[in-house]
């Protein structure tokens, strides 16, 4: 069993989208029982809320249903999860500061490191932008999630 946590700032746009894409890839590959997938945010401002309606709408158009409720990252996540994916440098730096041990720090990676189709170093925050930003998030995350699944299944 591999456990994966996707992390962004608010846990209402990028990381729940990554969670849904990864879950679908895993399910479609017949690997549902081999993975535990979740997402969380670095702020608790949206705790308990569903994903941003704009992200939900774009997700739906691409065949994904976002059901996650926002929750903040907890220290215990570093025990629960094998791999923790940050959407941007700010997420990455904050996660490293939260990691209780050096072994826990070593679980944190940049999501875009797993892209094979895009040359990009972060998943841009779509929150204050327009529709294209949300489309862009899905396109980058589909690439990164496929790369992540490929790397985990050939281990
Ligand atoms: P996310 O997007 O980190 O991709 O979920 C954001 C959501 C909320 C805020 C910023 C970014 N906010 O400032 O409330």
XYZ file of N, CA, C and O and ligand atoms in Angstrom:
634
model
N 0.848 -1.207 0.000
C 0.000 0.000 0.000
C 0.882 1.256 0.000
O 1.762 1.378 0.829
N 0.635 2.131 -0.949
C 1.342 3.420 -1.014
C 0.364 4.510 -0.618
O -0.768 4.544 -1.115
N 0.785 5.403 0.250
C -0.095 6.499 0.644
C 0.485 7.824 0.151
O 1.680 8.103 0.332
N -0.383 8.602 -0.492
C 0.050 9.829 -1.173
C -0.802 10.998 -0.694
O -2.038 10.926 -0.699
N -0.135 12.097 -0.309
C -0.865 13.306 0.092
C -0.486 14.451 -0.847
O 0.694 14.766 -1.016
N -1.499 15.059 -1.461
C -1.288 16.232 -2.315
C -1.572 17.478 -1.484
O -2.604 17.547 -0.794
N -0.682 18.470 -1.597
C -0.815 19.667 -0.755
C -0.727 20.951 -1.585
O 0.160 21.084 -2.442
N -1.676 21.871 -1.324
C -1.592 23.224 -1.894
C -1.890 24.213 -0.768
O -1.805 23.848 0.407
N -2.214 25.437 -1.105
C -2.439 26.440 -0.062
C -3.814 26.253 0.607
O -3.910 26.040 1.813
N -4.878 26.336 -0.177
C -6.227 26.353 0.410
C -6.921 25.007 0.452
O -7.947 24.856 1.109
N -6.388 24.021 -0.295
C -7.015 22.688 -0.426
C -8.444 22.782 -0.985
O -9.316 22.014 -0.592
N -8.639 23.754 -1.897
C -9.943 23.823 -2.575
C -9.791 23.855 -4.100
O -10.790 23.784 -4.801
N -8.565 23.984 -4.608
C -8.375 23.996 -6.073
C -7.388 22.904 -6.506
O -7.796 21.830 -6.950
N -6.086 23.181 -6.376
C -5.081 22.301 -6.985
C -4.989 20.920 -6.337
O -5.000 19.900 -7.041
N -4.868 20.870 -5.002
C -4.638 19.543 -4.403
C -5.858 18.618 -4.448
O -5.682 17.413 -4.696
N -7.102 19.117 -4.262
C -8.219 18.172 -4.450
C -8.356 17.718 -5.894
O -8.800 16.595 -6.168
N -7.939 18.602 -6.830
C -7.954 18.209 -8.253
C -6.923 17.102 -8.486
O -7.216 16.103 -9.164
N -5.737 17.264 -7.915
C -4.699 16.229 -8.043
C -5.178 14.914 -7.430
O -4.978 13.833 -8.008
N -5.824 15.013 -6.278
C -6.345 13.809 -5.600
C -7.325 13.065 -6.517
O -7.230 11.837 -6.672
N -8.244 13.806 -7.136
C -9.264 13.167 -7.993
C -8.636 12.550 -9.248
O -9.026 11.452 -9.667
N -7.671 13.250 -9.838
C -7.014 12.723 -11.047
C -6.239 11.440 -10.704
O -6.337 10.426 -11.397
N -5.486 11.493 -9.592
C -4.686 10.325 -9.204
C -5.586 9.143 -8.855
O -5.305 7.995 -9.245
N -6.688 9.427 -8.147
C -7.601 8.346 -7.767
C -8.191 7.674 -9.007
O -8.312 6.454 -9.073
N -8.516 8.492 -10.013
C -9.087 7.928 -11.241
C -8.043 7.083 -11.989
O -8.349 5.980 -12.460
N -6.817 7.584 -12.051
C -5.756 6.814 -12.729
C -5.543 5.471 -12.039
O -5.398 4.427 -12.693
N -5.508 5.522 -10.703
C -5.286 4.315 -9.911
C -6.453 3.329 -10.088
O -6.247 2.131 -10.302
N -7.678 3.856 -10.025
C -8.864 2.998 -10.200
C -8.856 2.369 -11.592
O -9.102 1.167 -11.741
N -8.591 3.195 -12.617
C -8.602 2.707 -13.995
C -7.525 1.651 -14.231
O -7.675 0.782 -15.096
N -6.435 1.739 -13.456
C -5.349 0.759 -13.596
C -5.616 -0.495 -12.759
O -4.780 -1.412 -12.722
N -6.781 -0.527 -12.058
C -7.111 -1.695 -11.221
C -6.273 -1.764 -9.959
O -6.073 -2.837 -9.391
N -5.770 -0.596 -9.493
C -4.840 -0.587 -8.357
C -5.427 0.072 -7.112
O -4.688 0.465 -6.203
N -6.753 0.175 -7.077
C -7.411 0.911 -5.986
C -6.964 0.440 -4.604
O -6.695 1.243 -3.714
N -6.836 -0.862 -4.427
C -6.516 -1.385 -3.098
C -5.044 -1.151 -2.721
O -4.667 -1.311 -1.564
N -4.243 -0.751 -3.689
C -2.810 -0.562 -3.422
C -2.450 0.879 -3.053
O -1.289 1.170 -2.760
N -3.433 1.784 -3.126
C -3.129 3.200 -2.879
C -4.112 3.826 -1.903
O -5.306 3.521 -1.930
N -3.592 4.710 -1.049
C -4.434 5.575 -0.221
C -4.068 7.013 -0.599
O -2.903 7.406 -0.502
N -5.058 7.770 -1.059
C -4.804 9.094 -1.633
C -5.649 10.135 -0.916
O -6.850 9.928 -0.706
N -5.022 11.255 -0.549
C -5.750 12.320 0.156
C -5.120 13.652 -0.252
O -4.105 13.695 -0.968
N -5.727 14.749 0.207
C -5.146 16.067 -0.038
C -5.383 16.950 1.182
O -6.265 16.665 2.003
N -4.590 18.017 1.281
C -4.679 18.924 2.433
C -4.116 20.283 2.035
O -3.471 20.422 0.988
N -4.379 21.275 2.891
C -3.917 22.632 2.609
C -3.030 23.169 3.720
O -3.019 22.644 4.835
N -2.307 24.244 3.389
C -1.420 24.839 4.389
C -2.107 25.931 5.193
O -1.558 26.407 6.185
N -3.304 26.339 4.781
C -4.107 27.245 5.600
C -5.422 26.531 5.943
O -5.876 25.665 5.191
N -5.999 26.913 7.069
C -7.246 26.252 7.494
C -8.471 27.107 7.189
O -9.581 26.783 7.605
N -8.248 28.194 6.431
C -9.308 29.166 6.142
C -10.557 28.517 5.535
O -11.673 28.931 5.821
N -10.358 27.505 4.695
C -11.492 26.866 4.003
C -11.871 25.520 4.615
O -12.594 24.742 3.999
N -11.395 25.259 5.834
C -11.614 23.949 6.461
C -13.103 23.566 6.452
O -13.975 24.370 6.810
N -13.378 22.349 6.010
C -14.754 21.829 5.986
C -15.528 22.175 4.723
O -16.608 21.636 4.494
N -14.968 23.071 3.898
C -15.659 23.468 2.655
C -15.340 22.485 1.528
O -14.247 21.924 1.466
N -16.290 22.362 0.599
C -16.019 21.630 -0.628
C -15.066 22.431 -1.504
O -14.716 23.576 -1.175
N -14.655 21.839 -2.609
C -13.724 22.530 -3.503
C -14.376 23.761 -4.123
O -15.600 23.890 -4.158
N -13.520 24.665 -4.619
C -13.969 25.890 -5.287
C -14.926 25.519 -6.434
O -14.609 24.631 -7.234
N -16.090 26.161 -6.527
C -17.068 25.818 -7.566
C -16.491 25.899 -8.985
O -16.887 25.124 -9.858
N -15.534 26.813 -9.197
C -14.915 26.923 -10.534
C -14.076 25.680 -10.829
O -14.111 25.136 -11.932
N -13.322 25.232 -9.818
C -12.502 24.025 -10.004
C -13.405 22.826 -10.227
O -13.133 21.977 -11.091
N -14.508 22.753 -9.466
C -15.454 21.633 -9.609
C -16.032 21.589 -11.020
O -16.177 20.512 -11.609
N -16.371 22.759 -11.537
C -16.996 22.828 -12.864
C -16.023 22.380 -13.965
O -16.381 21.591 -14.840
N -14.793 22.860 -13.880
C -13.794 22.445 -14.883
C -13.487 20.953 -14.736
O -13.329 20.249 -15.735
N -13.419 20.483 -13.499
C -13.157 19.066 -13.248
C -14.249 18.213 -13.896
O -13.965 17.225 -14.588
N -15.484 18.625 -13.671
C -16.635 17.867 -14.176
C -16.585 17.732 -15.693
O -16.836 16.657 -16.249
N -16.212 18.827 -16.349
C -16.108 18.819 -17.821
C -15.060 17.823 -18.318
O -15.128 17.344 -19.439
N -14.065 17.572 -17.461
C -13.006 16.624 -17.838
C -13.266 15.227 -17.273
O -12.389 14.365 -17.340
N -14.457 15.019 -16.682
C -14.805 13.670 -16.220
C -14.426 13.357 -14.793
O -14.367 12.178 -14.408
N -14.168 14.398 -13.983
C -13.807 14.166 -12.575
C -14.859 14.784 -11.660
O -15.404 15.844 -11.968
N -15.095 14.122 -10.524
C -16.027 14.660 -9.538
C -15.240 14.976 -8.262
O -14.591 14.081 -7.704
N -15.269 16.230 -7.841
C -14.524 16.611 -6.635
C -15.451 16.538 -5.420
O -16.406 17.292 -5.325
N -15.134 15.646 -4.486
C -15.977 15.457 -3.298
C -15.225 15.784 -2.002
O -15.802 15.763 -0.925
N -13.937 16.084 -2.141
C -13.105 16.321 -0.960
C -13.560 17.568 -0.184
O -13.963 18.558 -0.780
N -13.443 17.505 1.135
C -13.671 18.680 1.978
C -12.311 19.171 2.487
O -11.496 18.375 2.963
N -12.101 20.476 2.373
C -10.803 21.063 2.726
C -10.423 20.769 4.178
O -11.251 20.845 5.076
N -9.151 20.459 4.349
C -8.619 20.269 5.709
C -7.158 20.711 5.727
O -6.462 20.621 4.712
N -6.685 21.202 6.870
C -5.277 21.599 6.932
C -4.341 20.394 7.086
O -4.762 19.343 7.592
N -3.097 20.573 6.669
C -2.052 19.565 6.901
C -1.884 19.406 8.422
O -1.921 20.382 9.163
N -1.716 18.144 8.857
C -1.483 17.858 10.282
C -0.101 17.220 10.426
O 0.364 16.543 9.498
N 0.498 17.398 11.572
C 1.817 16.796 11.808
C 1.753 15.284 11.615
O 2.691 14.677 11.100
N 0.619 14.683 12.003
C 0.479 13.223 11.887
C 0.477 12.758 10.421
O 0.691 11.575 10.155
N 0.238 13.705 9.485
C 0.294 13.327 8.063
C 1.679 12.776 7.691
O 1.805 11.957 6.784
N 2.694 13.232 8.403
C 4.049 12.763 8.077
C 4.249 11.303 8.504
O 5.137 10.637 8.000
N 3.416 10.819 9.432
C 3.441 9.391 9.770
C 2.586 8.600 8.790
O 2.935 7.496 8.383
N 1.434 9.172 8.441
C 0.441 8.452 7.629
C 0.893 8.254 6.188
O 0.612 7.207 5.585
N 1.589 9.272 5.619
C 1.839 9.258 4.169
C 3.292 8.928 3.831
O 4.218 9.341 4.535
N 3.452 8.191 2.729
C 4.789 7.825 2.234
C 5.367 8.935 1.373
O 6.581 9.086 1.282
N 4.482 9.647 0.671
C 4.950 10.657 -0.278
C 4.006 11.859 -0.207
O 2.776 11.692 -0.169
N 4.595 13.049 -0.136
C 3.819 14.288 0.027
C 4.221 15.234 -1.115
O 5.403 15.548 -1.265
N 3.241 15.631 -1.915
C 3.513 16.400 -3.138
C 3.082 17.848 -2.978
O 1.902 18.116 -2.707
N 4.025 18.763 -3.155
C 3.751 20.195 -3.047
C 3.485 20.778 -4.437
O 4.177 20.438 -5.400
N 2.515 21.675 -4.515
C 2.158 22.256 -5.818
C 3.099 23.380 -6.246
O 3.236 23.639 -7.441
N 3.709 24.072 -5.269
C 4.630 25.165 -5.643
C 5.719 25.301 -4.578
O 5.701 24.600 -3.550
N 6.654 26.220 -4.810
C 7.799 26.384 -3.904
C 7.380 26.805 -2.504
O 7.978 26.370 -1.514
N 6.363 27.656 -2.443
C 5.900 28.112 -1.137
C 5.325 26.933 -0.333
O 5.644 26.766 0.854
N 4.515 26.106 -0.993
C 3.975 24.896 -0.334
C 5.137 24.012 0.141
O 5.120 23.490 1.262
N 6.121 23.852 -0.725
C 7.267 22.972 -0.450
C 8.030 23.460 0.788
O 8.332 22.682 1.698
N 8.316 24.765 0.821
C 9.079 25.329 1.945
C 8.300 25.205 3.251
O 8.867 24.865 4.288
N 6.996 25.470 3.196
C 6.178 25.382 4.426
C 6.097 23.941 4.909
O 6.164 23.678 6.112
N 5.959 23.002 3.987
C 5.911 21.589 4.372
C 7.220 21.165 5.035
O 7.212 20.439 6.038
N 8.331 21.616 4.488
C 9.630 21.236 5.064
C 9.769 21.753 6.488
O 10.327 21.090 7.353
N 9.224 22.946 6.714
C 9.276 23.507 8.070
C 8.376 22.742 9.037
O 8.648 22.679 10.231
N 7.301 22.155 8.512
C 6.376 21.390 9.367
C 6.865 19.966 9.640
O 6.415 19.332 10.600
N 7.766 19.463 8.805
C 8.194 18.060 8.929
C 8.919 17.837 10.254
O 9.883 18.535 10.562
N 8.442 16.880 11.066
C 9.050 16.665 12.381
C 10.488 16.134 12.328
O 11.270 16.419 13.209
N 10.823 15.332 11.310
C 12.159 14.717 11.265
C 12.744 14.846 9.849
O 12.023 15.163 8.897
N 14.020 14.551 9.725
C 14.663 14.592 8.400
C 14.079 13.517 7.486
O 13.926 13.728 6.285
N 13.737 12.364 8.069
C 13.099 11.304 7.265
C 11.760 11.797 6.710
O 11.385 11.474 5.580
N 11.051 12.564 7.522
C 9.767 13.112 7.067
C 9.982 14.146 5.952
O 9.231 14.186 4.981
N 11.008 14.971 6.103
C 11.327 15.961 5.054
C 11.586 15.280 3.719
O 11.242 15.797 2.665
N 12.194 14.096 3.788
C 12.559 13.372 2.562
C 11.344 12.827 1.823
O 11.462 12.340 0.696
N 10.177 12.910 2.451
C 8.942 12.444 1.785
C 8.328 13.519 0.890
O 7.363 13.257 0.178
N 8.849 14.749 0.966
C 8.225 15.891 0.276
C 8.878 16.099 -1.104
O 10.110 16.146 -1.212
N 8.042 16.216 -2.117
C 8.515 16.426 -3.495
C 7.686 17.513 -4.167
O 6.573 17.813 -3.735
N 8.245 18.065 -5.241
C 7.478 18.993 -6.076
C 6.615 18.176 -7.048
O 7.134 17.311 -7.754
N 5.348 18.493 -7.118
C 4.433 17.784 -8.027
C 4.946 17.805 -9.469
O 4.882 16.795 -10.185
N 5.449 18.958 -9.889
C 5.850 19.096 -11.298
C 7.113 18.293 -11.639
O 7.424 18.133 -12.817
N 7.815 17.769 -10.631
C 8.965 16.895 -10.923
C 8.521 15.650 -11.686
O 9.333 14.993 -12.338
N 7.230 15.323 -11.583
C 6.723 14.108 -12.230
C 6.123 14.356 -13.607
O 5.671 13.425 -14.265
N 6.137 15.625 -14.052
C 5.637 15.924 -15.402
C 6.589 15.351 -16.448
O 7.813 15.447 -16.299
N 6.021 14.773 -17.494
C 6.868 14.327 -18.610
C 6.536 15.108 -19.882
O 7.311 15.087 -20.829
N 5.385 15.804 -19.895
C 4.953 16.541 -21.100
C 5.129 18.050 -20.950
O 5.061 18.771 -21.937
N 5.272 18.522 -19.724
C 5.383 19.963 -19.475
C 6.734 20.253 -18.829
O 7.158 19.508 -17.952
N 7.356 21.358 -19.275
C 8.567 21.817 -18.599
C 8.133 23.003 -17.739
O 7.922 24.113 -18.229
N 7.950 22.742 -16.457
C 7.345 23.729 -15.562
C 7.776 23.381 -14.143
O 8.002 22.205 -13.837
N 7.970 24.407 -13.287
C 8.473 24.081 -11.946
C 7.436 24.258 -10.840
O 7.756 24.136 -9.661
N 6.187 24.589 -11.204
C 5.135 24.655 -10.190
C 3.770 24.575 -10.874
O 3.672 24.773 -12.086
N 2.754 24.252 -10.080
C 1.376 24.263 -10.588
C 0.802 25.630 -10.219
O 0.580 25.911 -9.029
N 0.589 26.519 -11.198
C 0.177 27.887 -10.866
C -1.170 27.941 -10.131
O -2.108 27.216 -10.484
N -1.210 28.799 -9.115
C -2.427 28.973 -8.309
C -3.506 29.637 -9.167
O -3.321 30.755 -9.640
N -4.650 28.966 -9.365
C -5.675 29.527 -10.256
C -6.669 30.452 -9.540
O -7.557 31.019 -10.179
N -6.536 30.602 -8.217
C -7.604 31.170 -7.388
C -8.017 32.577 -7.809
O -9.197 32.903 -7.833
N -7.033 33.416 -8.137
C -7.358 34.811 -8.460
C -7.416 35.065 -9.965
O -7.516 36.202 -10.406
N -7.364 34.000 -10.762
C -7.358 34.170 -12.219
C -8.647 33.723 -12.870
O -9.674 33.548 -12.206
N -8.597 33.529 -14.196
C -9.786 33.170 -14.962
C -9.839 31.693 -15.316
O -9.063 30.877 -14.791
N -10.764 31.374 -16.230
C -11.042 29.982 -16.598
C -9.803 29.248 -17.103
O -9.612 28.058 -16.790
N -8.954 29.947 -17.864
C -7.790 29.272 -18.444
C -6.863 28.712 -17.360
O -6.247 27.662 -17.543
N -6.804 29.410 -16.235
C -5.965 28.942 -15.124
C -6.421 27.594 -14.588
O -5.588 26.737 -14.250
N -7.721 27.394 -14.536
C -8.262 26.123 -14.034
C -8.019 24.994 -15.046
O -7.694 23.868 -14.671
N -8.169 25.319 -16.321
C -7.880 24.332 -17.375
C -6.407 23.922 -17.319
O -6.053 22.750 -17.446
N -5.566 24.943 -17.120
C -4.125 24.724 -17.057
C -3.762 23.785 -15.899
O -2.933 22.884 -16.043
N -4.409 23.985 -14.762
C -4.173 23.134 -13.576
C -4.467 21.673 -13.935
O -3.672 20.772 -13.634
N -5.604 21.437 -14.599
C -5.978 20.056 -14.935
C -4.966 19.446 -15.898
O -4.523 18.306 -15.718
N -4.559 20.229 -16.893
C -3.612 19.712 -17.887
C -2.269 19.336 -17.239
O -1.722 18.255 -17.497
N -1.771 20.211 -16.389
C -0.478 19.937 -15.722
C -0.618 18.741 -14.778
O 0.242 17.855 -14.732
N -1.717 18.713 -14.029
C -1.883 17.642 -13.034
C -2.122 16.281 -13.683
O -1.691 15.258 -13.134
N -2.775 16.253 -14.837
C -2.948 14.960 -15.522
C -1.578 14.412 -15.934
O -1.313 13.210 -15.789
N -0.720 15.300 -16.408
C 0.637 14.899 -16.789
C 1.417 14.417 -15.558
O 1.993 13.317 -15.549
N 1.402 15.225 -14.497
C 2.191 14.891 -13.299
C 1.685 13.611 -12.625
O 2.489 12.783 -12.174
N 0.367 13.445 -12.553
C -0.183 12.247 -11.893
C 0.173 10.981 -12.682
O 0.484 9.946 -12.089
N 0.136 11.071 -14.001
C 0.530 9.913 -14.809
C 2.005 9.572 -14.559
O 2.366 8.397 -14.384
N 2.835 10.607 -14.519
C 4.266 10.394 -14.255
C 4.491 9.804 -12.870
O 5.339 8.921 -12.682
N 3.722 10.285 -11.897
C 3.844 9.771 -10.528
C 3.435 8.296 -10.470
O 4.149 7.470 -9.890
N 2.313 7.973 -11.096
C 1.855 6.574 -11.088
C 2.895 5.683 -11.784
O 3.234 4.608 -11.274
N 3.396 6.140 -12.919
C 4.413 5.353 -13.634
C 5.632 5.120 -12.751
O 6.162 4.014 -12.689
N 6.066 6.175 -12.051
C 7.272 6.017 -11.240
C 7.017 5.088 -10.045
O 7.895 4.320 -9.669
N 5.819 5.131 -9.487
C 5.523 4.271 -8.322
C 5.273 2.818 -8.719
O 5.538 1.908 -7.933
N 4.765 2.598 -9.919
C 4.443 1.222 -10.309
C 5.653 0.517 -10.918
O 5.643 -0.695 -11.042
N 6.679 1.268 -11.268
C 7.869 0.554 -11.775
C 8.915 0.366 -10.680
O 9.941 -0.239 -10.898
N 8.609 0.857 -9.447
C 9.533 0.685 -8.313
C 9.705 -0.785 -7.966
O 8.730 -1.529 -8.020
P -5.421 26.255 -3.861
O -5.979 27.705 -4.264
O -4.219 26.492 -2.968
O -5.048 25.651 -5.166
O -6.553 25.555 -3.132
C -6.246 28.708 -3.326
C -7.378 28.620 -2.550
C -7.666 29.611 -1.626
C -6.817 30.688 -1.491
C -5.661 30.769 -2.250
C -5.378 29.777 -3.174
N -7.138 31.719 -0.560
O -6.355 32.699 -0.507
O -8.118 31.614 0.176
